mmCIF file of N, CA and C in Angstrom:
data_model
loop_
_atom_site.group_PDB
_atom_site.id
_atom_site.type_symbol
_atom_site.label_atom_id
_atom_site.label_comp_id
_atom_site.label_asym_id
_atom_site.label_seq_id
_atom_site.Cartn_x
_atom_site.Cartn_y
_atom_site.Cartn_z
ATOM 1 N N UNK T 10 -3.412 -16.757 9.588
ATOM 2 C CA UNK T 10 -2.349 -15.779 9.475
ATOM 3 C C UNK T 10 -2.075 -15.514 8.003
ATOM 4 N N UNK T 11 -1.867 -14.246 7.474
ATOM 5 C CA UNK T 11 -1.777 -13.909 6.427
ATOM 6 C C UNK T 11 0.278 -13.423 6.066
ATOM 7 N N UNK T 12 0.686 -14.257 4.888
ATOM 8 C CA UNK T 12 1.447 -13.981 4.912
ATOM 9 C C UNK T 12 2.191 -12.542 3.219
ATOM 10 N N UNK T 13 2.835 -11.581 3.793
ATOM 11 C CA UNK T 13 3.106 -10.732 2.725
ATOM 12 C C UNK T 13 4.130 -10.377 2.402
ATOM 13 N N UNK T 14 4.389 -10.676 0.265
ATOM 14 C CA UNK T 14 6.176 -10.863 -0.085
ATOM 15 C C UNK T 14 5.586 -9.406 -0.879
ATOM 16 N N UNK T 15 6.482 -8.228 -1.007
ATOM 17 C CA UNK T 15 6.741 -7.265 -2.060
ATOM 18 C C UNK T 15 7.467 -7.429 -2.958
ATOM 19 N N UNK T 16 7.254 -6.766 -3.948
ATOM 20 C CA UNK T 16 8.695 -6.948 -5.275
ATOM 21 C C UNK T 16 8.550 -5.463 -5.883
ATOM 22 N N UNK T 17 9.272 -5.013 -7.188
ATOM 23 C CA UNK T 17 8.749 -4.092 -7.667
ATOM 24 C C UNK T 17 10.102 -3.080 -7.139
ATOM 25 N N UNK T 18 9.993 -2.896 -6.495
ATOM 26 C CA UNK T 18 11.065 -1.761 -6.360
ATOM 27 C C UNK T 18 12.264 -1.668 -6.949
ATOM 28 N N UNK T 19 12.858 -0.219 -6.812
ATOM 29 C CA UNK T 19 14.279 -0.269 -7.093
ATOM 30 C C UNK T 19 14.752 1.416 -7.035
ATOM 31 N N UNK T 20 15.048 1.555 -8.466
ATOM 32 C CA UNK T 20 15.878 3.120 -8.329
ATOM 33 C C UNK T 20 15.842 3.894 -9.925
ATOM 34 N N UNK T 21 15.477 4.472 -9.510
ATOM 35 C CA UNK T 21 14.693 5.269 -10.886
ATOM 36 C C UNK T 21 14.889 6.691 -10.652
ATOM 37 N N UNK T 22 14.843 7.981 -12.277
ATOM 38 C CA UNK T 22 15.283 8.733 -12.029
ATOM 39 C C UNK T 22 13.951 9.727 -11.847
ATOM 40 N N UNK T 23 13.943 10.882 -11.258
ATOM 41 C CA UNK T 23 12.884 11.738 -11.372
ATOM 42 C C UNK T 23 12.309 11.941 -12.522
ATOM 43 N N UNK T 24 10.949 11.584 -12.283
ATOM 44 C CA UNK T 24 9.520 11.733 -13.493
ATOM 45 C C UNK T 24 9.787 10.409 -13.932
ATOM 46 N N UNK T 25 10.244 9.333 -13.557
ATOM 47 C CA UNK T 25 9.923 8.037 -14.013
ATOM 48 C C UNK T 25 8.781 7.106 -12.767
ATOM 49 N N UNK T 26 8.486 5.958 -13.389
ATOM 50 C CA UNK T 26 7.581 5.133 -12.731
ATOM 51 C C UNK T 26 8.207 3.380 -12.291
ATOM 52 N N UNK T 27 7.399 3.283 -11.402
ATOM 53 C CA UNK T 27 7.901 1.776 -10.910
ATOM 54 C C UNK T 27 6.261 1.617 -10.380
ATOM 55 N N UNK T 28 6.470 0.048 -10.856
ATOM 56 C CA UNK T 28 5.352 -0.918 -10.208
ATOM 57 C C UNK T 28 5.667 -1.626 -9.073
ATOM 58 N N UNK T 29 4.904 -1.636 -8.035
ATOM 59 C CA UNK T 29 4.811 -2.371 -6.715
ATOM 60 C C UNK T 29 3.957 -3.510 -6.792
ATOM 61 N N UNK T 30 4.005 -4.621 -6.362
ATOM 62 C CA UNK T 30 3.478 -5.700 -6.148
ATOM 63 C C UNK T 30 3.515 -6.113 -4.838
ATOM 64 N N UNK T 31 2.135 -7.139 -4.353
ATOM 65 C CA UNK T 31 2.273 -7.854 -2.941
ATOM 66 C C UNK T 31 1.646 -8.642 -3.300
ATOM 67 N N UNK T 32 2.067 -10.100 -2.510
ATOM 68 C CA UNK T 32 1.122 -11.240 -2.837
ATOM 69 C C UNK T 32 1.435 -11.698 -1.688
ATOM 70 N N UNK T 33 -0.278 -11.658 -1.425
ATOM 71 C CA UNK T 33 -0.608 -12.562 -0.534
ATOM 72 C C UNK T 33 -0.849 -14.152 -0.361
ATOM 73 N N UNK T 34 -0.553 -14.896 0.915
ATOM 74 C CA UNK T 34 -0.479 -15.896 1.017
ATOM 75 C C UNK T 34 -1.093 -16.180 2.406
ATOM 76 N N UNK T 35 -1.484 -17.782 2.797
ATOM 77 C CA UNK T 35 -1.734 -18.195 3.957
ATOM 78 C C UNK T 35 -3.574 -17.856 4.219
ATOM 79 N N UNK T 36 -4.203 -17.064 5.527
ATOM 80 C CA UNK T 36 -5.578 -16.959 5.327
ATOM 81 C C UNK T 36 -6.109 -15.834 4.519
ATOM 82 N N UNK T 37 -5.768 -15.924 3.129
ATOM 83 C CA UNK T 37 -6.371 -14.633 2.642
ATOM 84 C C UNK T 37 -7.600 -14.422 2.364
ATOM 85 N N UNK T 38 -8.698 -15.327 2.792
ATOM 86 C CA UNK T 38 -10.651 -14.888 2.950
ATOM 87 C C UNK T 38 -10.738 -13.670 4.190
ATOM 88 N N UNK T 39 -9.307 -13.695 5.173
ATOM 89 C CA UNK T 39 -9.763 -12.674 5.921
ATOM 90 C C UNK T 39 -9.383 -11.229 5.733
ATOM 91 N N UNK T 40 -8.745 -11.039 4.676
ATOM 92 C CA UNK T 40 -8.182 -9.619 4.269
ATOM 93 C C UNK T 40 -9.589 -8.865 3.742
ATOM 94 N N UNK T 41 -9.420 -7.794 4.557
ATOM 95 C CA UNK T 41 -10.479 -6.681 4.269
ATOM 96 C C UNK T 41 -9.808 -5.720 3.489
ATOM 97 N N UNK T 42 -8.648 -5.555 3.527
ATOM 98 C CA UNK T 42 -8.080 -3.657 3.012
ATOM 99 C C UNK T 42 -6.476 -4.486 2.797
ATOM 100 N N UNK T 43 -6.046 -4.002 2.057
ATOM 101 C CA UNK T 43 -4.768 -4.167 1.588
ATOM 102 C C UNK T 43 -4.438 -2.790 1.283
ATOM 103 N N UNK T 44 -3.033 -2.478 1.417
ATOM 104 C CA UNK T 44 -2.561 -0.992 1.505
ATOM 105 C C UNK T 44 -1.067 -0.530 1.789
ATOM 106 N N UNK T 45 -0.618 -0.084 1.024
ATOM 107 C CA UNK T 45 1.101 0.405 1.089
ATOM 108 C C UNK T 45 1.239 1.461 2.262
ATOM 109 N N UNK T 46 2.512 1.579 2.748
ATOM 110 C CA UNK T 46 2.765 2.492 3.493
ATOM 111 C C UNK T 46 4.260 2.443 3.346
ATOM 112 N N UNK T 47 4.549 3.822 4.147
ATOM 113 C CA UNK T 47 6.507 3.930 3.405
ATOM 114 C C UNK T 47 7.125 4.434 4.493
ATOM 115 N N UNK T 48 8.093 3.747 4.835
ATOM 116 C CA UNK T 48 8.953 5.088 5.703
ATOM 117 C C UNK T 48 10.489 5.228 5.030
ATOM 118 N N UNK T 49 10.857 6.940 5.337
ATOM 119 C CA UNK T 49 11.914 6.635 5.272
ATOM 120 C C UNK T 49 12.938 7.003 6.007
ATOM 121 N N UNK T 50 14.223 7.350 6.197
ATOM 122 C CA UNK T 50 15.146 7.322 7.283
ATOM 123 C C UNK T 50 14.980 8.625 8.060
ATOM 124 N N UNK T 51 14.545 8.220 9.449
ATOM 125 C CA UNK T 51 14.224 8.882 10.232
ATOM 126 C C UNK T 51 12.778 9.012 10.340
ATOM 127 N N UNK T 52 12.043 8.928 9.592
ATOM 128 C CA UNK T 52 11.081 9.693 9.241
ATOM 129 C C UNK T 52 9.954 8.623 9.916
ATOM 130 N N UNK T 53 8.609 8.899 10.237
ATOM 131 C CA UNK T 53 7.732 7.860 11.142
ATOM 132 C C UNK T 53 6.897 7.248 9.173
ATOM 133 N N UNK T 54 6.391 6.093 9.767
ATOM 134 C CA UNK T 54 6.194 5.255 8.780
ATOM 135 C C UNK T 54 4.473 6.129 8.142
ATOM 136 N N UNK T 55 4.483 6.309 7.338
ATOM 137 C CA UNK T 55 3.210 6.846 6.581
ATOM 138 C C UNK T 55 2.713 5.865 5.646
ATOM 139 N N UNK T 56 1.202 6.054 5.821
ATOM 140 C CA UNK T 56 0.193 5.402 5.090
ATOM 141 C C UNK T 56 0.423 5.851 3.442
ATOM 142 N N UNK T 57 0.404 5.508 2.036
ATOM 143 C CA UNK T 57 0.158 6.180 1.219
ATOM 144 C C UNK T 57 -0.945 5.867 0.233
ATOM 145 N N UNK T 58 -1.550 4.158 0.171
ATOM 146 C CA UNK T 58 -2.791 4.191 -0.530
ATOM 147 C C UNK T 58 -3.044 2.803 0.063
ATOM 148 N N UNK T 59 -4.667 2.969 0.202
ATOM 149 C CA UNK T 59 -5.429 1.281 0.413
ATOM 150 C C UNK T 59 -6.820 1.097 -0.272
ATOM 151 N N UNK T 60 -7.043 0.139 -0.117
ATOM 152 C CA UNK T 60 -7.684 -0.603 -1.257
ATOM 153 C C UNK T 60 -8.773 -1.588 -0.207
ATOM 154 N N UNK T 61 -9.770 -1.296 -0.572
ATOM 155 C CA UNK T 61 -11.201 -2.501 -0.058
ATOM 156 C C UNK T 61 -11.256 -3.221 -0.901
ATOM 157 N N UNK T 62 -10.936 -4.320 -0.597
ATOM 158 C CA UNK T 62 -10.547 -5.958 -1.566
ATOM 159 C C UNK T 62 -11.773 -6.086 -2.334
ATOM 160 N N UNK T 63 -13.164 -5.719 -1.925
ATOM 161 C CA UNK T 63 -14.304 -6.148 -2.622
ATOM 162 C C UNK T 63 -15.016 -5.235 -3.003
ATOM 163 N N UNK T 64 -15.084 -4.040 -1.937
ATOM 164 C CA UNK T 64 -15.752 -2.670 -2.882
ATOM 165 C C UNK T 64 -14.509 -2.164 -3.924
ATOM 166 N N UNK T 65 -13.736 -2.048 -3.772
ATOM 167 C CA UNK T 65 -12.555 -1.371 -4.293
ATOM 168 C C UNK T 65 -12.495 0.223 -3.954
ATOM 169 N N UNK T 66 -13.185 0.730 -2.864
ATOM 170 C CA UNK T 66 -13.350 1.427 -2.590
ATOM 171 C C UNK T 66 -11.644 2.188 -1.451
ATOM 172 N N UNK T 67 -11.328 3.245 -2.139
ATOM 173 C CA UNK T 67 -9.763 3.029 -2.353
ATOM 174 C C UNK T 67 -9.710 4.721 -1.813
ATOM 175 N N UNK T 68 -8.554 5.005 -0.956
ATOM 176 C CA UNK T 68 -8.133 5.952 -0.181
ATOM 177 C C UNK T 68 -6.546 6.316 -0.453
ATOM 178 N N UNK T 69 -6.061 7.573 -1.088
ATOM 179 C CA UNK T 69 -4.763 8.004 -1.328
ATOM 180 C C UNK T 69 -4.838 9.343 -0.057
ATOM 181 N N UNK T 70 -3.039 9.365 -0.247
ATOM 182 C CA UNK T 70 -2.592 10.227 0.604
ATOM 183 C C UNK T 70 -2.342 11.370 -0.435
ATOM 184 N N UNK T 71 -2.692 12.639 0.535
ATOM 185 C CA UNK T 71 -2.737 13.914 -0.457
ATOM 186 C C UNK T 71 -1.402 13.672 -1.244
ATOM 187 N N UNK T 72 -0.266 13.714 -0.889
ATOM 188 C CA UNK T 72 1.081 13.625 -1.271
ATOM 189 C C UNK T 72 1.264 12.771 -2.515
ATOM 190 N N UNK T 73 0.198 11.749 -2.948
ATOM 191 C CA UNK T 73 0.537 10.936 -3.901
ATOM 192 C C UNK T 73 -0.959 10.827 -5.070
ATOM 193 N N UNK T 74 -1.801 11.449 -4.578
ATOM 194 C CA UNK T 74 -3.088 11.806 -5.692
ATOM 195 C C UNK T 74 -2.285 12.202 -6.866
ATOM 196 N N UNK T 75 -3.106 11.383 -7.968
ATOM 197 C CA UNK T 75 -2.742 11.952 -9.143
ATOM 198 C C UNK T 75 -1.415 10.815 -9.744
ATOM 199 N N UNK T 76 -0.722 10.794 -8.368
ATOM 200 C CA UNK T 76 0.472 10.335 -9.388
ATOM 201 C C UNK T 76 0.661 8.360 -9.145
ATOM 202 N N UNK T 77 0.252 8.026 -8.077
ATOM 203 C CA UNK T 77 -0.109 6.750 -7.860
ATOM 204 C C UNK T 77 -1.158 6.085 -7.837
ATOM 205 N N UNK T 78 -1.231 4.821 -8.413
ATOM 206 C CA UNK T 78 -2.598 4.035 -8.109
ATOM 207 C C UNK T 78 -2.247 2.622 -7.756
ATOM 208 N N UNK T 79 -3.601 2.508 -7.012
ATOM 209 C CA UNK T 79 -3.471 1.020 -5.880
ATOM 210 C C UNK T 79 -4.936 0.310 -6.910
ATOM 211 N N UNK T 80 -4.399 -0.567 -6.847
ATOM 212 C CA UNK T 80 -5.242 -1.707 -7.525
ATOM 213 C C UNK T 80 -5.031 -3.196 -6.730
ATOM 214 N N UNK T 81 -6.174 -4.481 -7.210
ATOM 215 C CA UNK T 81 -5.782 -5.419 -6.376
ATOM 216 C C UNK T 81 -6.922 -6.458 -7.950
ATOM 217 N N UNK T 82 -6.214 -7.666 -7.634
ATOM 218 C CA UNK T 82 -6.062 -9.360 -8.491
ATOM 219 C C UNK T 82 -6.671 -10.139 -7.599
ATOM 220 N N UNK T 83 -8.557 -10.237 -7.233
ATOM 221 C CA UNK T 83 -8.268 -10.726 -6.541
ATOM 222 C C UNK T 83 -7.703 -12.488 -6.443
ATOM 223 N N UNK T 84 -8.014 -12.865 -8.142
ATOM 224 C CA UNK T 84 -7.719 -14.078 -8.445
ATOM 225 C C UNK T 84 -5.986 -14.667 -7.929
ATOM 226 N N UNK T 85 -5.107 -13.865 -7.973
ATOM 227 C CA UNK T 85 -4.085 -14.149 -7.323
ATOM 228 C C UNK T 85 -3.637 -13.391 -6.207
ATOM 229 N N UNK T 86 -4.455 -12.589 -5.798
ATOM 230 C CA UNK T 86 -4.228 -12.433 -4.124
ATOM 231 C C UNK T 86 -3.433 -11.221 -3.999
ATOM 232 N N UNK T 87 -3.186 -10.333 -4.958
ATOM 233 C CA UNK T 87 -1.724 -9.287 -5.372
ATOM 234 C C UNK T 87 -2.784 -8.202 -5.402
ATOM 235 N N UNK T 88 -2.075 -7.257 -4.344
ATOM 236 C CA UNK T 88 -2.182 -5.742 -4.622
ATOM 237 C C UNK T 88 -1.061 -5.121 -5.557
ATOM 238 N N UNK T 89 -1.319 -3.916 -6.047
ATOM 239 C CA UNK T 89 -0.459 -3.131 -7.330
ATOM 240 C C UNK T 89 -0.148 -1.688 -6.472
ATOM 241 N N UNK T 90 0.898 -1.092 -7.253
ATOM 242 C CA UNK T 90 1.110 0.012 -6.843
ATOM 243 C C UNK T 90 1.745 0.830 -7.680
ATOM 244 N N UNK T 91 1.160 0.936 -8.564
ATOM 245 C CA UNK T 91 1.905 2.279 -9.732
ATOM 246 C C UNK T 91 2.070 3.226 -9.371
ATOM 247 N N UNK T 92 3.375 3.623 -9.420
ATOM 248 C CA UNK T 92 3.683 4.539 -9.088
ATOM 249 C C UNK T 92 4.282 5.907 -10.271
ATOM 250 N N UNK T 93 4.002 6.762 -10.723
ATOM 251 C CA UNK T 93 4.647 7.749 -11.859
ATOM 252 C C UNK T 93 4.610 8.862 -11.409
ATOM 253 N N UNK T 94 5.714 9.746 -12.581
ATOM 254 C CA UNK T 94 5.433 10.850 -11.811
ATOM 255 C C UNK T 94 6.508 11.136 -10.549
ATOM 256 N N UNK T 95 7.347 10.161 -10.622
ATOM 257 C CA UNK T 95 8.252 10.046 -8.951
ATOM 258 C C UNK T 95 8.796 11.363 -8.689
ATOM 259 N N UNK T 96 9.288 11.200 -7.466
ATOM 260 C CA UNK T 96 9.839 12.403 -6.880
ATOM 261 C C UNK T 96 10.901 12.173 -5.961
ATOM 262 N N UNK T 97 11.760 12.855 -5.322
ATOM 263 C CA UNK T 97 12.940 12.262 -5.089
ATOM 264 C C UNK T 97 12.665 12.210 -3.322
ATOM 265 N N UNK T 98 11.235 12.964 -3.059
ATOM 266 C CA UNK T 98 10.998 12.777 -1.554
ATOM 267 C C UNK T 98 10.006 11.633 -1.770
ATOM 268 N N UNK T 99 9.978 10.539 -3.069
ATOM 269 C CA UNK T 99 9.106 9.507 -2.661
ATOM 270 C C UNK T 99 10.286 8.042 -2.143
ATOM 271 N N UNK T 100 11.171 8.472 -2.368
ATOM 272 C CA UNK T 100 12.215 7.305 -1.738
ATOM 273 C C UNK T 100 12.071 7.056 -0.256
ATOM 274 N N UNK T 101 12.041 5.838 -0.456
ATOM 275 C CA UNK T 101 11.583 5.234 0.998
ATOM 276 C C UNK T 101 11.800 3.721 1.085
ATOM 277 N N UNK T 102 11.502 2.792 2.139
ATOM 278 C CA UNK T 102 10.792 1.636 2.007
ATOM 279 C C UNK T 102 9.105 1.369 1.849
ATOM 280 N N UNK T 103 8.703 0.589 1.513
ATOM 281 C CA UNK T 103 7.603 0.647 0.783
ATOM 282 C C UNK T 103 6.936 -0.948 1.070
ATOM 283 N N UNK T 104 5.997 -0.596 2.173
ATOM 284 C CA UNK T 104 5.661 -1.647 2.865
ATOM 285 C C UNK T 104 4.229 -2.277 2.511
ATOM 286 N N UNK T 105 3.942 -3.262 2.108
ATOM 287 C CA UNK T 105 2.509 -3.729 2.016
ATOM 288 C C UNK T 105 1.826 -4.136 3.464
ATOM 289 N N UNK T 106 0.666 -3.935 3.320
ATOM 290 C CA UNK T 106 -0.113 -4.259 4.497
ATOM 291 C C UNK T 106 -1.435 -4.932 4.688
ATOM 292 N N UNK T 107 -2.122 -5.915 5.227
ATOM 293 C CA UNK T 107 -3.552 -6.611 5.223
ATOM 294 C C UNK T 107 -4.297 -5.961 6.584
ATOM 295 N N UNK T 108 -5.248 -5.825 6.285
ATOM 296 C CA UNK T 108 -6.420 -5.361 7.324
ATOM 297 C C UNK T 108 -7.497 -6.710 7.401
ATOM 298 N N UNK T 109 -7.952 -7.129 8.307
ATOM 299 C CA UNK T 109 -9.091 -8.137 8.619
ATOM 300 C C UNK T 109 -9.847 -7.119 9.112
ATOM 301 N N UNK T 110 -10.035 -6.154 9.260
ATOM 302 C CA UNK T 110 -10.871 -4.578 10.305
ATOM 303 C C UNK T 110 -11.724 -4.196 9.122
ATOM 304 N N UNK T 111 -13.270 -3.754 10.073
ATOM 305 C CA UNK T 111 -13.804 -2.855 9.135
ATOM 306 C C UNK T 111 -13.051 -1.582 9.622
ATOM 307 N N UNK T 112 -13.046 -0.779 8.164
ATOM 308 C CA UNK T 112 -12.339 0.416 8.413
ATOM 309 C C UNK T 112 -13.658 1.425 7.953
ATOM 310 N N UNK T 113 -14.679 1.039 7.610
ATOM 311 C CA UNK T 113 -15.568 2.144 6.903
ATOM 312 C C UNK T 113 -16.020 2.034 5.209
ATOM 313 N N UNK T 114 -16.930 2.071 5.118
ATOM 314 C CA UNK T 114 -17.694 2.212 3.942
ATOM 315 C C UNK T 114 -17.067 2.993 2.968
ATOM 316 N N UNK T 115 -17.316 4.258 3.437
ATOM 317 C CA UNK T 115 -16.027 5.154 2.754
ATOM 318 C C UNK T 115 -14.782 5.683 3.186
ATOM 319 N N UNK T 116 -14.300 5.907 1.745
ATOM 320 C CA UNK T 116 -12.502 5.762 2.381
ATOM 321 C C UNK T 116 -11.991 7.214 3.478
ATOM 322 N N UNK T 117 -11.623 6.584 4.371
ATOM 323 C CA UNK T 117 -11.200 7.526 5.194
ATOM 324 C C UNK T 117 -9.885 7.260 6.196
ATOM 325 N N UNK T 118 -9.205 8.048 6.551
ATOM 326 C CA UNK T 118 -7.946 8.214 7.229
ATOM 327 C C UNK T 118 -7.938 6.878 7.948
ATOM 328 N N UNK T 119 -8.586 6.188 8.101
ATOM 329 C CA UNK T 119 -8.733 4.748 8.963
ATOM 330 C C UNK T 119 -8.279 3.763 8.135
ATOM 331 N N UNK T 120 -8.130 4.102 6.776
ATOM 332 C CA UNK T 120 -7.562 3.234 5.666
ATOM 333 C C UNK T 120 -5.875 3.432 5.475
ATOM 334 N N UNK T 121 -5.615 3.987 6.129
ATOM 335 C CA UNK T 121 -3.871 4.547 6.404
ATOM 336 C C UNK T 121 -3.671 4.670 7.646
ATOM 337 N N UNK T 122 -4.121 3.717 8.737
ATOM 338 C CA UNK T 122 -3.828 3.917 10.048
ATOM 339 C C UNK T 122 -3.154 2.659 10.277
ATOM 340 N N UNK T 123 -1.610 2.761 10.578
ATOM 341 C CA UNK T 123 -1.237 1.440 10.624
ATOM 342 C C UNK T 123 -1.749 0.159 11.699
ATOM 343 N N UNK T 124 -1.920 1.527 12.551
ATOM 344 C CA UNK T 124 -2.562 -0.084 13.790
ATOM 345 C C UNK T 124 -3.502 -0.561 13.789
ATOM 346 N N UNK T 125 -4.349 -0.573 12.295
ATOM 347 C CA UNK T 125 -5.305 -1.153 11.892
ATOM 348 C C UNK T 125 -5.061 -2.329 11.044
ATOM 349 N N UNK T 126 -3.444 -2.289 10.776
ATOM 350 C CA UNK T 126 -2.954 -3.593 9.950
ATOM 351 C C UNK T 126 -2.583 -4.886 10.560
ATOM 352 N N UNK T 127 -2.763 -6.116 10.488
ATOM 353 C CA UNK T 127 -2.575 -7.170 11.483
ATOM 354 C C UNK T 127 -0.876 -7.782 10.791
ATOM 355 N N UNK T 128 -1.437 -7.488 9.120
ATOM 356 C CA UNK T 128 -0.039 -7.913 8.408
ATOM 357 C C UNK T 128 0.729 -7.511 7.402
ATOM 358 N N UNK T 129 1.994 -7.973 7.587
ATOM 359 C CA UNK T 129 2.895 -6.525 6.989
ATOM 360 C C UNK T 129 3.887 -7.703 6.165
ATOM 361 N N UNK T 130 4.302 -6.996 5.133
ATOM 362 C CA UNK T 130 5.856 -7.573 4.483
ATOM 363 C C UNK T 130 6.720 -6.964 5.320
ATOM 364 N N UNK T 131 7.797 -7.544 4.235
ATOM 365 C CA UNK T 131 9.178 -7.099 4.689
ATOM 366 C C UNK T 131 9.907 -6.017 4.079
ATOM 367 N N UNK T 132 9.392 -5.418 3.289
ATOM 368 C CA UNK T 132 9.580 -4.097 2.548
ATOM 369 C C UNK T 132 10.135 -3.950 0.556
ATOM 370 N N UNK T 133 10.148 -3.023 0.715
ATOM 371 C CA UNK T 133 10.678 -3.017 -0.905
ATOM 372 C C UNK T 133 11.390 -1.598 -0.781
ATOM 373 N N UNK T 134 12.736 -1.542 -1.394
ATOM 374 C CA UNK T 134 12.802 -0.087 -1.592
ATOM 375 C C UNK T 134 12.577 0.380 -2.729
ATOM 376 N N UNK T 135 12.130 1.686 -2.586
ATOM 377 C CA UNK T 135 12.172 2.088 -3.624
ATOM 378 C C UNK T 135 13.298 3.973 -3.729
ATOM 379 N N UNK T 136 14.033 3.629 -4.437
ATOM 380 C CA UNK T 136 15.088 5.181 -4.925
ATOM 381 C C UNK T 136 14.736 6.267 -5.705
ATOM 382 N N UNK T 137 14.484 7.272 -5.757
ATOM 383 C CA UNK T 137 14.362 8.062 -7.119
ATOM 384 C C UNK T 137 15.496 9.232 -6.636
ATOM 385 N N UNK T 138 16.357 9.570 -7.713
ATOM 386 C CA UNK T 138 17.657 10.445 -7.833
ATOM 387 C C UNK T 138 16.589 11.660 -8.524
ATOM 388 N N UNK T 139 17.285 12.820 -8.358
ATOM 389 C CA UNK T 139 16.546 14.207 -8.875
ATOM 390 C C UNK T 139 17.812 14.529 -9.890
#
């Protein structure tokens, strides 16, 4: 069982940046894809970037090209999540996620499908004011 803490968040003003962090713990030889996803009130939970732990072969959501990047340590087990560039529809919670699944060689919509994740944190928020 893989276990996942976030940090990183908070509340920032439009056109500023925040870093996301996850560290993993417990069986992490079985993580295939590590990958953020966000929801926010009301709203159904969306994929926004993942990461192939060993290709690094890495999948963004149109909505955040350009302005976020997903990276991963694998020496300490931590995915990244830079985020710049914010926007005030990027406020949300901001969830990390582990995949043990092949999802594909290349990155594709299967890399943002949550029911492909076995494990999840407990969230991070993140605010941006306009």
């Amino acid at each position: 069982r893989v276990q996942l803490v976030e940090s990183g968040g908070g509340s920032v003003q439009a056109g500023g940046s925040l870093r996301l962090a996850c560290v993993a713990s417990g069986h992490t030889w079985n993580i295939a894809y590590m990958a953020w996803f966000r929801q926010a009130p009301g709203k159904e939970r969306e994929g926004v970037a993942s990461i192939h732990i060993g290709l690094e072969t890495i999948y963004y959501d149109d909505s955040v090209k350009g302005r976020f990047t997903i990276s991963r340590d694998r020496a300490v087990n931590t995915a990244y999540l830079q985020m710049n560039s914010l926007k005030s529809e990027d406020s949300a919670m901001y969830y990390c996620a582990a995949s043990s699944q092949f999802l594909g060689a290349r990155a594709n919509r299967d890399y943002v499908d949550p029911s492909r994740f076995e494990s999840w944190g407990q969230g991070t928020q993140v605010s941006v004011s306009s």
